Short mmCIF file of C-alpha atoms in Angstrom, two decimals:
data_model
loop_
_atom_site.label_atom_id
_atom_site.label_comp_id
_atom_site.label_asym_id
_atom_site.label_seq_id
_atom_site.Cartn_x
_atom_site.Cartn_y
_atom_site.Cartn_z
CA MET A 1 54.04 36.42 21.92
CA SER A 2 51.21 38.91 22.12
CA GLN A 3 53.53 41.78 21.21
CA THR A 4 54.91 39.83 18.23
CA ARG A 5 51.37 39.05 17.08
CA GLY A 6 50.41 42.70 17.40
CA ARG A 7 53.37 43.79 15.29
CA TYR A 8 52.50 41.14 12.70
CA ASP A 9 48.89 42.38 12.49
CA PHE A 10 50.13 45.97 12.25
CA CYS A 11 52.30 45.11 9.24
CA ILE A 12 49.43 43.28 7.55
CA GLY A 13 47.13 46.26 8.08
CA LEU A 14 49.78 48.65 6.74
CA VAL A 15 50.31 46.59 3.57
CA LEU A 16 46.55 46.29 3.03
CA ALA A 17 46.04 50.04 3.47
CA MET A 18 48.78 50.89 0.99
CA SER A 19 47.53 48.27 -1.46
CA SER A 20 44.05 49.74 -1.17
CA SER A 21 45.32 53.20 -2.11
CA THR A 22 47.25 51.77 -5.07
CA PHE A 23 44.26 49.84 -6.43
CA ILE A 24 41.82 52.70 -5.94
CA GLY A 25 44.19 55.33 -7.37
CA GLY A 26 44.84 53.14 -10.40
CA SER A 27 41.13 52.46 -10.89
CA PHE A 28 40.48 56.09 -11.80
CA ILE A 29 43.12 55.92 -14.53
CA LEU A 30 41.69 52.72 -16.01
CA LYS A 31 38.15 54.11 -16.02
CA LYS A 32 39.30 57.37 -17.54
CA LYS A 33 41.23 55.56 -20.28
CA GLY A 34 38.13 53.53 -21.07
CA LEU A 35 35.92 56.63 -21.27
CA LEU A 36 38.43 58.43 -23.49
CA ARG A 37 38.57 55.45 -25.83
CA LEU A 38 34.77 55.52 -26.14
CA ALA A 39 34.87 59.26 -26.85
CA ARG A 40 37.30 58.67 -29.73
CA LYS A 41 34.94 56.06 -31.14
CA GLY A 42 32.10 58.58 -31.14
CA SER A 43 29.97 56.77 -28.55
CA MET A 44 27.57 58.76 -26.37
CA ARG A 45 29.49 59.91 -23.33
CA ALA A 46 28.53 58.99 -19.77
CA GLY A 47 27.98 62.65 -18.91
CA GLN A 48 25.31 62.80 -21.61
CA GLY A 49 23.49 59.75 -20.26
CA GLY A 50 25.23 57.10 -22.37
CA HIS A 51 26.05 53.63 -21.07
CA ALA A 52 28.48 52.47 -23.74
CA TYR A 53 31.17 52.18 -21.06
CA LEU A 54 29.51 48.95 -19.94
CA LYS A 55 30.95 47.35 -23.09
CA GLU A 56 34.47 48.71 -22.51
CA TRP A 57 36.88 46.27 -20.84
CA LEU A 58 39.11 49.05 -19.49
CA TRP A 59 36.18 50.53 -17.58
CA TRP A 60 35.41 47.13 -16.06
CA ALA A 61 39.08 46.69 -15.18
CA GLY A 62 38.89 50.01 -13.32
CA LEU A 63 35.74 48.92 -11.52
CA LEU A 64 37.34 45.63 -10.44
CA SER A 65 40.44 47.52 -9.31
CA MET A 66 38.32 49.81 -7.16
CA GLY A 67 36.48 46.83 -5.73
CA ALA A 68 39.77 45.16 -4.82
CA GLY A 69 40.92 48.39 -3.18
CA GLU A 70 37.75 48.65 -1.11
CA VAL A 71 38.09 45.05 0.06
CA ALA A 72 41.72 45.65 1.04
CA ASN A 73 40.74 48.84 2.87
CA PHE A 74 37.95 47.02 4.69
CA ALA A 75 40.35 44.28 5.76
CA ALA A 76 43.01 46.80 6.87
CA TYR A 77 40.76 48.05 9.67
CA ALA A 78 40.65 44.54 11.13
CA PHE A 79 44.43 44.50 11.60
CA ALA A 80 45.68 48.08 12.05
CA PRO A 81 44.51 51.10 14.07
CA ALA A 82 42.04 53.41 12.34
CA THR A 83 44.42 56.26 13.21
CA LEU A 84 46.85 54.73 10.70
CA VAL A 85 44.51 53.35 8.02
CA THR A 86 42.33 56.43 7.53
CA PRO A 87 45.07 59.04 6.85
CA LEU A 88 46.83 56.65 4.45
CA GLY A 89 43.74 56.85 2.24
CA ALA A 90 45.19 60.13 0.96
CA LEU A 91 47.78 58.09 -0.94
CA SER A 92 45.13 57.08 -3.48
CA VAL A 93 44.84 60.73 -4.50
CA LEU A 94 48.61 60.84 -5.03
CA VAL A 95 48.63 57.59 -7.00
CA SER A 96 45.93 58.85 -9.36
CA ALA A 97 47.67 62.22 -9.78
CA ILE A 98 51.03 60.64 -10.58
CA LEU A 99 49.63 57.97 -12.91
CA SER A 100 47.51 60.54 -14.76
CA SER A 101 50.66 62.52 -15.57
CA PHE A 102 52.16 59.42 -17.23
CA PHE A 103 49.16 57.75 -18.86
CA LEU A 104 46.70 60.60 -19.46
CA ASN A 105 49.19 63.36 -20.32
CA GLU A 106 47.76 65.53 -17.55
CA LYS A 107 50.52 67.79 -16.28
CA LEU A 108 51.41 67.78 -12.60
CA ASN A 109 52.66 71.27 -11.77
CA LEU A 110 55.30 72.21 -9.23
CA HIS A 111 52.73 72.70 -6.45
CA GLY A 112 51.33 69.24 -7.12
CA LYS A 113 54.74 67.59 -7.03
CA ILE A 114 55.57 69.30 -3.74
CA GLY A 115 52.14 68.28 -2.41
CA CYS A 116 52.77 64.64 -3.36
CA LEU A 117 56.15 64.69 -1.66
CA LEU A 118 54.74 66.25 1.53
CA SER A 119 51.89 63.72 1.67
CA ILE A 120 54.32 60.82 1.32
CA LEU A 121 56.57 62.26 4.03
CA GLY A 122 53.58 62.89 6.31
CA SER A 123 52.33 59.33 5.79
CA THR A 124 55.78 57.97 6.64
CA VAL A 125 55.89 59.98 9.86
CA MET A 126 52.42 58.73 10.84
CA VAL A 127 53.43 55.12 10.20
CA ILE A 128 56.51 55.53 12.41
CA HIS A 129 54.55 57.10 15.27
CA ALA A 130 51.26 55.20 14.85
CA PRO A 131 49.59 54.34 18.18
CA GLN A 132 48.82 50.85 19.36
CA GLU A 133 45.14 50.26 20.03
CA GLU A 134 43.77 48.09 22.82
CA GLU A 135 43.43 44.46 21.81
CA VAL A 136 39.88 43.68 20.68
CA GLU A 137 39.65 40.18 19.22
CA THR A 138 36.03 39.10 19.76
CA LEU A 139 32.57 40.57 19.24
CA ASN A 140 31.92 40.33 22.96
CA GLU A 141 34.91 42.58 23.64
CA MET A 142 33.73 44.92 20.88
CA SER A 143 30.29 45.13 22.46
CA HIS A 144 31.90 46.17 25.76
CA LYS A 145 33.85 48.86 23.93
CA LEU A 146 30.72 50.17 22.24
CA GLY A 147 28.96 50.27 25.61
CA ASP A 148 31.70 52.36 27.21
CA PRO A 149 30.17 55.61 28.62
CA GLY A 150 32.71 57.76 26.77
CA PHE A 151 31.82 56.28 23.39
CA VAL A 152 28.09 56.34 24.11
CA VAL A 153 28.30 60.08 24.83
CA PHE A 154 30.38 60.64 21.68
CA ALA A 155 28.01 58.62 19.47
CA THR A 156 24.98 60.41 20.93
CA LEU A 157 26.53 63.80 20.21
CA VAL A 158 27.35 62.72 16.64
CA VAL A 159 23.77 61.63 16.02
CA ILE A 160 22.30 64.82 17.52
CA VAL A 161 24.66 67.09 15.57
CA SER A 162 23.97 65.17 12.36
CA LEU A 163 20.19 65.40 12.77
CA ILE A 164 20.40 69.14 13.47
CA LEU A 165 22.56 69.69 10.40
CA ILE A 166 20.33 67.52 8.20
CA PHE A 167 16.92 68.85 9.22
CA VAL A 168 17.59 72.37 10.53
CA VAL A 169 20.84 73.82 9.16
CA GLY A 170 20.99 71.97 5.85
CA PRO A 171 17.76 73.28 4.28
CA ARG A 172 18.71 76.87 5.19
CA HIS A 173 22.46 77.05 4.60
CA GLY A 174 23.47 73.86 2.77
CA GLN A 175 23.42 75.56 -0.64
CA THR A 176 25.70 78.41 0.44
CA ASN A 177 27.96 77.06 3.23
CA ILE A 178 30.41 74.36 2.15
CA LEU A 179 30.90 73.11 5.73
CA VAL A 180 27.31 71.94 6.27
CA TYR A 181 27.19 68.88 3.99
CA ILE A 182 30.86 68.05 4.48
CA THR A 183 30.45 68.05 8.27
CA ILE A 184 27.50 65.65 7.97
CA CYS A 185 29.62 63.25 5.90
CA SER A 186 32.59 63.53 8.21
CA VAL A 187 31.01 62.99 11.62
CA ILE A 188 28.86 60.12 10.37
CA GLY A 189 31.95 58.68 8.71
CA ALA A 190 33.55 58.34 12.13
CA LEU A 191 30.75 55.97 13.15
CA SER A 192 31.02 54.04 9.88
CA VAL A 193 34.70 53.35 10.59
CA SER A 194 33.73 51.91 13.99
CA CYS A 195 31.20 49.66 12.25
CA VAL A 196 33.82 48.52 9.74
CA LYS A 197 36.24 47.77 12.56
CA GLY A 198 33.61 45.65 14.32
CA LEU A 199 32.65 43.81 11.12
CA GLY A 200 36.32 43.10 10.47
CA ILE A 201 36.53 41.40 13.86
CA ALA A 202 33.35 39.47 13.05
CA ILE A 203 34.82 38.22 9.77
CA LYS A 204 38.00 37.07 11.53
CA GLU A 205 35.86 35.15 14.03
CA LEU A 206 33.78 33.69 11.19
CA PHE A 207 36.88 32.25 9.54
CA ALA A 208 37.87 30.85 12.92
CA GLY A 209 34.64 28.82 12.94
CA LYS A 210 32.76 30.79 15.59
CA PRO A 211 28.94 31.32 15.36
CA VAL A 212 29.21 34.95 14.40
CA LEU A 213 25.96 35.06 12.43
CA LYS A 214 24.03 34.29 15.60
CA HIS A 215 25.53 37.27 17.41
CA PRO A 216 23.10 40.24 17.26
CA LEU A 217 25.97 42.74 17.19
CA SER A 218 27.03 41.53 13.73
CA TRP A 219 23.67 42.48 12.22
CA ILE A 220 23.49 45.75 14.17
CA LEU A 221 26.91 46.75 12.82
CA LEU A 222 25.95 45.78 9.27
CA LEU A 223 22.69 47.77 9.42
CA SER A 224 24.45 50.77 10.98
CA LEU A 225 27.15 50.68 8.31
CA THR A 226 24.54 50.63 5.54
CA VAL A 227 22.76 53.67 6.99
CA CYS A 228 26.02 55.57 7.55
CA VAL A 229 27.40 54.87 4.08
CA SER A 230 24.13 55.82 2.37
CA THR A 231 24.02 59.12 4.26
CA GLN A 232 27.66 59.87 3.53
CA ILE A 233 27.33 59.24 -0.21
CA ASN A 234 24.16 61.32 -0.40
CA TYR A 235 25.56 64.43 1.26
CA LEU A 236 29.03 64.15 -0.23
CA ASN A 237 27.50 64.10 -3.70
CA ARG A 238 25.43 67.16 -2.78
CA ALA A 239 28.56 69.01 -1.72
CA LEU A 240 30.37 68.01 -4.91
CA ASP A 241 27.42 69.08 -7.04
CA ILE A 242 27.29 72.56 -5.51
CA PHE A 243 30.92 73.42 -4.75
CA ASN A 244 34.24 73.08 -6.55
CA THR A 245 35.88 69.66 -6.21
CA SER A 246 39.31 71.16 -5.49
CA ILE A 247 37.81 72.81 -2.40
CA VAL A 248 35.57 69.97 -1.23
CA THR A 249 38.26 67.27 -1.31
CA PRO A 250 40.84 68.76 1.08
CA ILE A 251 38.21 70.12 3.48
CA TYR A 252 36.45 66.75 3.59
CA TYR A 253 39.72 64.91 4.15
CA VAL A 254 40.68 67.14 7.08
CA ILE A 255 37.32 67.12 8.89
CA PHE A 256 36.65 63.44 8.25
CA THR A 257 40.10 62.27 9.35
CA THR A 258 39.90 64.43 12.47
CA SER A 259 36.53 62.88 13.32
CA VAL A 260 37.89 59.36 12.82
CA LEU A 261 40.96 60.05 14.96
CA THR A 262 38.72 61.38 17.74
CA CYS A 263 36.32 58.44 17.56
CA SER A 264 39.14 55.90 17.44
CA ALA A 265 40.88 57.51 20.42
CA ILE A 266 37.68 57.30 22.48
CA LEU A 267 36.66 53.80 21.41
CA PHE A 268 40.01 51.99 21.36
CA LYS A 269 42.02 54.19 23.77
CA GLU A 270 44.77 54.51 21.16
CA TRP A 271 46.29 57.62 22.72
CA GLN A 272 46.20 56.50 26.34
CA HIS A 273 49.70 55.00 26.46
CA MET A 274 51.42 57.04 23.76
CA ALA A 275 54.64 58.90 24.55
CA ALA A 276 54.78 62.64 23.97
CA ASP A 277 57.09 62.28 20.96
CA ASP A 278 54.69 59.82 19.30
CA ILE A 279 51.73 62.17 19.84
CA ILE A 280 53.68 65.08 18.36
CA GLY A 281 54.87 62.88 15.47
CA THR A 282 51.34 61.69 14.67
CA PHE A 283 49.93 65.21 14.61
CA SER A 284 52.90 66.49 12.62
CA GLY A 285 52.47 63.75 10.03
CA PHE A 286 48.74 64.46 9.77
CA LEU A 287 49.29 68.21 9.34
CA THR A 288 51.96 67.52 6.70
CA ILE A 289 49.50 65.38 4.73
CA ILE A 290 46.91 68.17 4.98
CA VAL A 291 49.36 70.70 3.54
CA GLY A 292 50.29 68.27 0.76
CA ILE A 293 46.68 67.61 -0.20
CA PHE A 294 45.97 71.35 -0.15
CA LEU A 295 48.86 72.10 -2.51
CA LEU A 296 47.85 69.27 -4.82
CA HIS A 297 44.27 70.47 -5.19
CA ALA A 298 44.25 74.21 -4.63
CA PHE A 299 46.82 75.05 -7.32
CA LYS A 300 46.22 72.26 -9.82
CA ASP A 301 45.06 74.74 -12.50
CA VAL A 302 48.09 77.03 -12.14
CA ASN A 303 50.70 76.39 -14.84
CA PHE A 304 53.75 76.80 -12.59
CA THR A 305 56.96 74.81 -13.12
CA LEU A 306 60.62 75.01 -12.21
CA GLU A 307 61.24 76.85 -15.49
CA ASN A 308 59.06 79.72 -14.22
CA LEU A 309 61.10 80.33 -11.08
CA PRO A 310 63.71 82.58 -12.74
CA LEU A 311 60.89 84.99 -13.62
CA SER A 312 60.72 86.18 -10.02
CA LEU A 313 64.48 86.70 -10.00
CA ARG A 314 64.28 88.91 -13.09
CA LYS A 315 61.36 91.07 -12.00
CA ASP A 316 63.69 93.91 -11.01
CA ASP A 317 65.03 94.04 -14.56
CA ARG A 318 61.50 94.06 -15.95
CA ALA A 319 60.52 96.87 -13.58
CA ALA A 320 63.41 98.92 -14.95
CA ASN A 321 62.05 98.37 -18.44
CA GLY A 322 58.52 99.24 -17.42
CA THR A 323 57.25 95.65 -17.86
CA LEU A 324 56.98 94.44 -14.27
CA MET A 325 55.10 91.14 -14.02
CA THR A 326 54.23 88.96 -11.10
CA THR A 327 55.26 85.33 -11.03
CA TYR A 328 51.75 84.19 -11.91
CA ASP A 329 51.01 86.66 -14.71
CA GLY A 330 50.16 85.05 -18.00
CA TYR A 331 49.35 81.64 -16.56
CA ASN A 332 46.34 79.88 -17.93
CA ASP A 333 43.89 79.21 -15.12
CA ASP A 334 40.91 78.46 -17.31
CA GLU A 335 39.00 75.70 -15.58
CA GLU A 336 37.68 74.43 -18.89
CA SER A 337 41.23 73.44 -19.92
CA SER A 338 42.12 71.82 -16.62
CA PRO A 339 42.39 68.03 -16.29
CA CYS A 340 39.05 66.38 -15.69
CA LEU A 341 40.43 63.55 -13.59
CA GLY A 342 39.60 65.40 -10.38
CA GLU A 343 35.95 65.70 -11.39
CA MET A 344 35.76 62.01 -12.24
CA GLN A 345 37.47 61.14 -8.98
CA SER A 346 34.88 63.13 -7.05
CA THR A 347 31.93 61.42 -8.71
CA GLU A 348 33.28 58.06 -7.64
CA SER A 349 32.57 59.04 -4.01
CA ILE A 350 35.93 59.77 -2.46
CA SER A 351 34.48 58.83 0.89
CA GLY A 352 34.94 55.12 0.25
CA ARG A 353 38.53 54.25 0.98
CA ARG A 354 39.07 57.12 3.37
CA ASN A 355 36.42 55.97 5.78
CA GLY A 356 36.34 52.24 5.36
CA SER A 357 32.93 52.40 3.73
CA LEU A 358 32.10 51.13 0.27
CA SER A 359 32.27 53.66 -2.56
CA ALA A 360 29.40 54.20 -4.93
CA PHE A 361 30.60 52.37 -8.01
#
């Protein structure tokens, strides 16, 4: 019975995680459509300080869609392992990229299509080999988990590293080293996922009629989550303001997801009873998603399609005529002409659905 219940919860968490990515990915398209409609009307744009978007129903539809996605993501952590839910957050990037090619006329080049395919395959592999976490159904059990010596040491190290980066390394190297602010967001994000997991358990107990509000752990988790999310949003926005979005996004995804996997393994002992093939499958799926996200972002401004492939096959003929060209010669990589969806996506705080924390709307 317990095994059947665990499989049932796993399926619910999987559906919620995928629904979250769909809602959040679609929200960027709705918001973008609303902003473009305002631009055609001649209204002052949001980037210039205008607030006309507050009167645009498409923008509000996008906001509600993002809110629904965040709620679904929050609930997913209560049913499925964080090792599964967090990496699946990458699907929202794929959803927005695919929908933008249909509804915003923003071309998805060959690298992007391959990246989408790899991310989907990697997600599928991770779902198949996802670990089973130890059963934690009450706040009392969660408090015992949080008091485990292994997690206490991990959390202490995270806090110390974060404080050093914020007060010592950040002021000196934050403006020049992309890893400083992203590392702060990532390691703190691991703690925020633990808080979300605990609050998810508290909400399940609340619906069961238990006096959750009288349990001090509920308020500690809520306060900790607020602090973690605020810090994440602050330093992620700093990184996005200084460095290129196409670089920040994949690096943040990799470091953050790695931090969450480590924290989840320590807190919920997800890897303790995994077979060797499941461990290899999980890491392989994660690495495949990383490669897919890298291809999707790193080459998004390169105009490379299947029609360009024969160019490389004909380069010998061109060399004979004295007109040798590389495969990428003549491609337009002007950033000003590139799709702006990525920039809008970054300003919506990508941290939200990936880490179980609420995005800055």
